[in-house]
N, CA, C and O atoms as a GROMACS GRO file, in nm:
protein
  336
    1MET      N    1   0.084  -0.119   0.000
    1MET     CA    2   0.000   0.000   0.000
    1MET      C    3   0.088   0.124   0.000
    1MET      O    4   0.202   0.121   0.046
    2ALA      N    5   0.034   0.233  -0.053
    2ALA     CA    6   0.109   0.358  -0.063
    2ALA      C    7   0.138   0.416   0.075
    2ALA      O    8   0.055   0.408   0.166
    3ASN      N    9   0.256   0.474   0.088
    3ASN     CA   10   0.297   0.531   0.215
    3ASN      C   11   0.283   0.682   0.221
    3ASN      O   12   0.275   0.739   0.330
    4HIS      N   13   0.280   0.747   0.108
    4HIS     CA   14   0.276   0.893   0.106
    4HIS      C   15   0.136   0.942   0.078
    4HIS      O   16   0.059   0.878   0.006
    5GLN      N   17   0.104   1.055   0.136
    5GLN     CA   18  -0.030   1.111   0.118
    5GLN      C   19  -0.057   1.143  -0.029
    5GLN      O   20  -0.168   1.123  -0.078
    6SER      N   21   0.045   1.192  -0.098
    6SER     CA   22   0.027   1.226  -0.240
    6SER      C   23  -0.001   1.100  -0.323
    6SER      O   24  -0.078   1.106  -0.419
    7ALA      N   25   0.061   0.988  -0.286
    7ALA     CA   26   0.038   0.863  -0.359
    7ALA      C   27  -0.104   0.813  -0.333
    7ALA      O   28  -0.170   0.761  -0.424
    8ILE      N   29  -0.150   0.829  -0.210
    8ILE     CA   30  -0.287   0.787  -0.177
    8ILE      C   31  -0.388   0.872  -0.255
    8ILE      O   32  -0.487   0.820  -0.307
    9LYS      N   33  -0.361   1.002  -0.263
    9LYS     CA   34  -0.449   1.091  -0.339
    9LYS      C   35  -0.447   1.055  -0.487
    9LYS      O   36  -0.552   1.055  -0.552
   10ARG      N   37  -0.329   1.024  -0.541
   10ARG     CA   38  -0.318   0.987  -0.681
   10ARG      C   39  -0.399   0.861  -0.711
   10ARG      O   40  -0.461   0.851  -0.817
   11ILE      N   41  -0.398   0.765  -0.618
   11ILE     CA   42  -0.477   0.642  -0.636
   11ILE      C   43  -0.626   0.676  -0.642
   11ILE      O   44  -0.699   0.623  -0.726
   12ARG      N   45  -0.671   0.766  -0.552
   12ARG     CA   46  -0.811   0.807  -0.554
   12ARG      C   47  -0.848   0.875  -0.686
   12ARG      O   48  -0.953   0.848  -0.743
   13GLN      N   49  -0.760   0.963  -0.733
   13GLN     CA   50  -0.786   1.034  -0.858
   13GLN      C   51  -0.791   0.938  -0.976
   13GLN      O   52  -0.875   0.950  -1.065
   14SER      N   53  -0.698   0.842  -0.976
   14SER     CA   54  -0.693   0.745  -1.086
   14SER      C   55  -0.820   0.661  -1.091
   14SER      O   56  -0.873   0.635  -1.198
   15GLU      N   57  -0.868   0.619  -0.976
   15GLU     CA   58  -0.992   0.540  -0.970
   15GLU      C   59  -1.110   0.620  -1.022
   15GLU      O   60  -1.194   0.568  -1.096
   16ALA      N   61  -1.117   0.748  -0.985
   16ALA     CA   62  -1.227   0.832  -1.030
   16ALA      C   63  -1.221   0.850  -1.182
   16ALA      O   64  -1.323   0.839  -1.250
   17LYS      N   65  -1.103   0.877  -1.234
   17LYS     CA   66  -1.087   0.895  -1.379
   17LYS      C   67  -1.118   0.766  -1.453
   17LYS      O   68  -1.181   0.768  -1.559
   18ARG      N   69  -1.075   0.653  -1.396
   18ARG     CA   70  -1.099   0.524  -1.460
   18ARG      C   71  -1.249   0.497  -1.471
   18ARG      O   72  -1.296   0.452  -1.576
   19GLY      N   73  -1.323   0.525  -1.365
   19GLY     CA   74  -1.468   0.506  -1.368
   19GLY      C   75  -1.535   0.597  -1.470
   19GLY      O   76  -1.625   0.555  -1.543
   20HIS      N   77  -1.490   0.721  -1.475
   20HIS     CA   78  -1.544   0.818  -1.571
   20HIS      C   79  -1.516   0.773  -1.714
   20HIS      O   80  -1.607   0.772  -1.797
   21ASN      N   81  -1.392   0.736  -1.741
   21ASN     CA   82  -1.353   0.693  -1.875
   21ASN      C   83  -1.427   0.567  -1.917
   21ASN      O   84  -1.470   0.553  -2.031
   22LYS      N   85  -1.441   0.474  -1.823
   22LYS     CA   86  -1.508   0.348  -1.851
   22LYS      C   87  -1.654   0.372  -1.888
   22LYS      O   88  -1.706   0.310  -1.982
   23PHE      N   89  -1.720   0.460  -1.816
   23PHE     CA   90  -1.861   0.491  -1.843
   23PHE      C   91  -1.878   0.550  -1.982
   23PHE      O   92  -1.962   0.503  -2.059
   24TYR      N   93  -1.799   0.651  -2.016
   24TYR     CA   94  -1.814   0.717  -2.145
   24TYR      C   95  -1.772   0.627  -2.261
   24TYR      O   96  -1.833   0.631  -2.368
   25ALA      N   97  -1.669   0.545  -2.241
   25ALA     CA   98  -1.627   0.452  -2.346
   25ALA      C   99  -1.736   0.348  -2.372
   25ALA      O  100  -1.765   0.317  -2.487
   26LYS      N  101  -1.794   0.295  -2.267
   26LYS     CA  102  -1.898   0.194  -2.282
   26LYS      C  103  -2.023   0.255  -2.346
   26LYS      O  104  -2.085   0.192  -2.433
   27THR      N  105  -2.060   0.374  -2.305
   27THR     CA  106  -2.176   0.442  -2.362
   27THR      C  107  -2.156   0.465  -2.512
   27THR      O  108  -2.248   0.447  -2.592
   28THR      N  109  -2.035   0.505  -2.549
   28THR     CA  110  -2.005   0.530  -2.690
   28THR      C  111  -2.007   0.400  -2.769
   28THR      O  112  -2.059   0.396  -2.880
   29ARG      N  113  -1.950   0.294  -2.713
   29ARG     CA  114  -1.952   0.164  -2.782
   29ARG      C  115  -2.095   0.117  -2.806
   29ARG      O  116  -2.125   0.063  -2.913
   30ASN      N  117  -2.182   0.137  -2.708
   30ASN     CA  118  -2.322   0.099  -2.725
   30ASN      C  119  -2.389   0.183  -2.834
   30ASN      O  120  -2.470   0.131  -2.911
   31ALA      N  121  -2.355   0.311  -2.840
   31ALA     CA  122  -2.413   0.398  -2.943
   31ALA      C  123  -2.365   0.355  -3.082
   31ALA      O  124  -2.443   0.357  -3.178
   32VAL      N  125  -2.238   0.316  -3.093
   32VAL     CA  126  -2.184   0.269  -3.221
   32VAL      C  127  -2.256   0.141  -3.262
   32VAL      O  128  -2.293   0.125  -3.379
   33ARG      N  129  -2.276   0.049  -3.168
   33ARG     CA  130  -2.348  -0.076  -3.197
   33ARG      C  131  -2.490  -0.047  -3.245
   33ARG      O  132  -2.539  -0.108  -3.340
   34LYS      N  133  -2.556   0.047  -3.178
   34LYS     CA  134  -2.693   0.082  -3.214
   34LYS      C  135  -2.698   0.140  -3.355
   34LYS      O  136  -2.789   0.107  -3.432
   35LEU      N  137  -2.601   0.224  -3.390
   35LEU     CA  138  -2.597   0.282  -3.524
   35LEU      C  139  -2.570   0.176  -3.629
   35LEU      O  140  -2.630   0.178  -3.736
   36ARG      N  141  -2.479   0.083  -3.599
   36ARG     CA  142  -2.448  -0.023  -3.696
   36ARG      C  143  -2.568  -0.116  -3.716
   36ARG      O  144  -2.584  -0.172  -3.824
   37ALA      N  145  -2.651  -0.131  -3.615
   37ALA     CA  146  -2.767  -0.219  -3.626
   37ALA      C  147  -2.882  -0.152  -3.701
   37ALA      O  148  -2.976  -0.218  -3.744
   38THR      N  149  -2.875  -0.020  -3.715
   38THR     CA  150  -2.982   0.054  -3.781
   38THR      C  151  -2.973   0.036  -3.932
   38THR      O  152  -2.867   0.050  -3.992
   39THR      N  153  -3.087   0.004  -3.992
   39THR     CA  154  -3.091  -0.010  -4.138
   39THR      C  155  -3.174   0.101  -4.202
   39THR      O  156  -3.170   0.119  -4.324
   40ASP      N  157  -3.249   0.175  -4.122
   40ASP     CA  158  -3.330   0.285  -4.172
   40ASP      C  159  -3.242   0.408  -4.196
   40ASP      O  160  -3.170   0.451  -4.106
   41LYS      N  161  -3.248   0.464  -4.315
   41LYS     CA  162  -3.162   0.577  -4.354
   41LYS      C  163  -3.186   0.700  -4.266
   41LYS      O  164  -3.091   0.764  -4.222
   42GLU      N  165  -3.313   0.734  -4.241
   42GLU     CA  166  -3.344   0.854  -4.162
   42GLU      C  167  -3.294   0.841  -4.019
   42GLU      O  168  -3.234   0.934  -3.965
   43ALA      N  169  -3.318   0.727  -3.958
   43ALA     CA  170  -3.274   0.705  -3.820
   43ALA      C  171  -3.121   0.707  -3.812
   43ALA      O  172  -3.064   0.762  -3.718
   44ALA      N  173  -3.056   0.649  -3.911
   44ALA     CA  174  -2.909   0.648  -3.914
   44ALA      C  175  -2.854   0.789  -3.930
   44ALA      O  176  -2.755   0.824  -3.866
   45ASN      N  177  -2.919   0.870  -4.013
   45ASN     CA  178  -2.874   1.008  -4.031
   45ASN      C  179  -2.890   1.091  -3.905
   45ASN      O  180  -2.812   1.182  -3.880
   46GLU      N  181  -2.992   1.059  -3.825
   46GLU     CA  182  -3.010   1.130  -3.698
   46GLU      C  183  -2.906   1.088  -3.595
   46GLU      O  184  -2.859   1.171  -3.517
   47LEU      N  185  -2.871   0.960  -3.595
   47LEU     CA  186  -2.776   0.910  -3.496
   47LEU      C  187  -2.631   0.946  -3.526
   47LEU      O  188  -2.551   0.962  -3.434
   48LEU      N  189  -2.596   0.957  -3.652
   48LEU     CA  190  -2.456   0.976  -3.691
   48LEU      C  191  -2.390   1.098  -3.626
   48LEU      O  192  -2.280   1.083  -3.573
   49PRO      N  193  -2.450   1.218  -3.626
   49PRO     CA  194  -2.382   1.332  -3.562
   49PRO      C  195  -2.360   1.312  -3.412
   49PRO      O  196  -2.258   1.355  -3.358
   50THR      N  197  -2.454   1.248  -3.347
   50THR     CA  198  -2.440   1.223  -3.203
   50THR      C  199  -2.324   1.130  -3.176
   50THR      O  200  -2.242   1.157  -3.088
   51VAL      N  201  -2.316   1.020  -3.250
   51VAL     CA  202  -2.210   0.922  -3.230
   51VAL      C  203  -2.075   0.982  -3.267
   51VAL      O  204  -1.975   0.957  -3.200
   52THR      N  205  -2.072   1.062  -3.374
   52THR     CA  206  -1.948   1.128  -3.415
   52THR      C  207  -1.897   1.221  -3.305
   52THR      O  208  -1.778   1.225  -3.276
   53ALA      N  209  -1.988   1.296  -3.246
   53ALA     CA  210  -1.948   1.387  -3.138
   53ALA      C  211  -1.894   1.309  -3.018
   53ALA      O  212  -1.798   1.352  -2.955
   54MET      N  213  -1.957   1.196  -2.987
   54MET     CA  214  -1.910   1.114  -2.875
   54MET      C  215  -1.768   1.062  -2.901
   54MET      O  216  -1.683   1.065  -2.813
   55LEU      N  217  -1.745   1.016  -3.024
   55LEU     CA  218  -1.612   0.965  -3.059
   55LEU      C  219  -1.508   1.077  -3.054
   55LEU      O  220  -1.396   1.057  -3.007
   56ASP      N  221  -1.544   1.195  -3.103
   56ASP     CA  222  -1.452   1.308  -3.099
   56ASP      C  223  -1.417   1.345  -2.955
   56ASP      O  224  -1.302   1.377  -2.925
   57LYS      N  225  -1.515   1.341  -2.868
   57LYS     CA  226  -1.490   1.376  -2.728
   57LYS      C  227  -1.396   1.275  -2.664
   57LYS      O  228  -1.305   1.312  -2.590
   58LEU      N  229  -1.417   1.146  -2.691
   58LEU     CA  230  -1.329   1.043  -2.636
   58LEU      C  231  -1.187   1.059  -2.687
   58LEU      O  232  -1.091   1.039  -2.612
   59ALA      N  233  -1.173   1.094  -2.814
   59ALA     CA  234  -1.039   1.114  -2.870
   59ALA      C  235  -0.974   1.238  -2.809
   59ALA      O  236  -0.853   1.240  -2.785
   60LYS      N  237  -1.053   1.341  -2.786
   60LYS     CA  238  -1.000   1.466  -2.731
   60LYS      C  239  -0.943   1.446  -2.590
   60LYS      O  240  -0.840   1.504  -2.555
   61ILE      N  241  -1.011   1.364  -2.510
   61ILE     CA  242  -0.965   1.343  -2.372
   61ILE      C  243  -0.879   1.218  -2.359
   61ILE      O  244  -0.855   1.169  -2.248
   62ASN      N  245  -0.834   1.165  -2.473
   62ASN     CA  246  -0.739   1.052  -2.478
   62ASN      C  247  -0.790   0.923  -2.417
   62ASN      O  248  -0.712   0.846  -2.362
   63VAL      N  249  -0.920   0.899  -2.427
   63VAL     CA  250  -0.973   0.770  -2.386
   63VAL      C  251  -0.949   0.670  -2.498
   63VAL      O  252  -0.915   0.554  -2.474
   64ILE      N  253  -0.968   0.716  -2.622
   64ILE     CA  254  -0.933   0.635  -2.739
   64ILE      C  255  -0.838   0.718  -2.826
   64ILE      O  256  -0.832   0.840  -2.813
   65HIS      N  257  -0.764   0.651  -2.912
   65HIS     CA  258  -0.670   0.720  -2.999
   65HIS      C  259  -0.746   0.796  -3.108
   65HIS      O  260  -0.852   0.752  -3.151
   66LYS      N  261  -0.690   0.908  -3.152
   66LYS     CA  262  -0.759   0.990  -3.253
   66LYS      C  263  -0.776   0.914  -3.384
   66LYS      O  264  -0.874   0.935  -3.455
   67ASN      N  265  -0.681   0.826  -3.418
   67ASN     CA  266  -0.693   0.750  -3.542
   67ASN      C  267  -0.804   0.646  -3.532
   67ASN      O  268  -0.873   0.619  -3.631
   68LYS      N  269  -0.821   0.589  -3.414
   68LYS     CA  270  -0.930   0.493  -3.394
   68LYS      C  271  -1.065   0.564  -3.411
   68LYS      O  272  -1.156   0.511  -3.474
   69ALA      N  273  -1.075   0.684  -3.355
   69ALA     CA  274  -1.198   0.761  -3.370
   69ALA      C  275  -1.224   0.792  -3.517
   69ALA      O  276  -1.337   0.782  -3.564
   70ALA      N  277  -1.119   0.830  -3.590
   70ALA     CA  278  -1.134   0.862  -3.731
   70ALA      C  279  -1.176   0.739  -3.811
   70ALA      O  280  -1.262   0.748  -3.899
   71ASN      N  281  -1.117   0.624  -3.780
   71ASN     CA  282  -1.154   0.500  -3.850
   71ASN      C  283  -1.299   0.463  -3.824
   71ASN      O  284  -1.372   0.426  -3.916
   72LEU      N  285  -1.341   0.472  -3.699
   72LEU     CA  286  -1.480   0.440  -3.665
   72LEU      C  287  -1.576   0.535  -3.735
   72LEU      O  288  -1.678   0.491  -3.790
   73LYS      N  289  -1.545   0.665  -3.734
   73LYS     CA  290  -1.634   0.762  -3.797
   73LYS      C  291  -1.644   0.736  -3.947
   73LYS      O  292  -1.752   0.747  -4.005
   74SER      N  293  -1.533   0.700  -4.008
   74SER     CA  294  -1.532   0.671  -4.151
   74SER      C  295  -1.620   0.551  -4.184
   74SER      O  296  -1.701   0.555  -4.276
   75LYS      N  297  -1.602   0.443  -4.107
   75LYS     CA  298  -1.680   0.322  -4.129
   75LYS      C  299  -1.829   0.347  -4.105
   75LYS      O  300  -1.914   0.296  -4.178
   76LEU      N  301  -1.860   0.426  -4.002
   76LEU     CA  302  -2.000   0.455  -3.973
   76LEU      C  303  -2.063   0.541  -4.083
   76LEU      O  304  -2.179   0.522  -4.118
   77ALA      N  305  -1.986   0.636  -4.135
   77ALA     CA  306  -2.038   0.720  -4.244
   77ALA      C  307  -2.066   0.634  -4.367
   77ALA      O  308  -2.167   0.655  -4.434
   78LEU      N  309  -1.979   0.539  -4.397
   78LEU     CA  310  -2.002   0.447  -4.509
   78LEU      C  311  -2.129   0.366  -4.486
   78LEU      O  312  -2.209   0.346  -4.578
   79HIS      N  313  -2.146   0.320  -4.363
   79HIS     CA  314  -2.266   0.242  -4.330
   79HIS      C  315  -2.393   0.324  -4.351
   79HIS      O  316  -2.490   0.276  -4.410
   80VAL      N  317  -2.390   0.448  -4.302
   80VAL     CA  318  -2.508   0.534  -4.314
   80VAL      C  319  -2.537   0.564  -4.462
   80VAL      O  320  -2.653   0.564  -4.503
   81ASN      N  321  -2.433   0.587  -4.541
   81ASN     CA  322  -2.453   0.615  -4.683
   81ASN      C  323  -2.507   0.495  -4.759
   81ASN      O  324  -2.575   0.512  -4.860
   82ASN      N  325  -2.476   0.374  -4.712
   82ASN     CA  326  -2.522   0.255  -4.780
   82ASN      C  327  -2.657   0.204  -4.730
   82ASN      O  328  -2.711   0.106  -4.783
   83CYS      N  329  -2.713   0.268  -4.627
   83CYS     CA  330  -2.845   0.229  -4.578
   83CYS      C  331  -2.950   0.258  -4.684
   83CYS      O  332  -2.938   0.353  -4.761
   84LYS      N  333  -3.052   0.175  -4.686
   84LYS     CA  334  -3.159   0.193  -4.785
   84LYS      C  335  -3.271   0.276  -4.728
   84LYS      O  336  -3.370   0.302  -4.796
   0.00000   0.00000   0.00000
């Protein structure tokens, strides 16, 4: 166990950040799944900006890599364009 007060505080901060990051990453993954499952063009067009914003936010705060966010957004845009 940590012996210094600063180390104990750092552990608390890390746990809080981990919970925050885990929540937003999981929420975004679920939104991506929901968009991929959508076959209706109108519904997909409504969901795409929301999911894109979520991915951008995760990339901005370094929860996911910016290239991963770009790849996901690209694939999702292709999916939405190919919906009937």
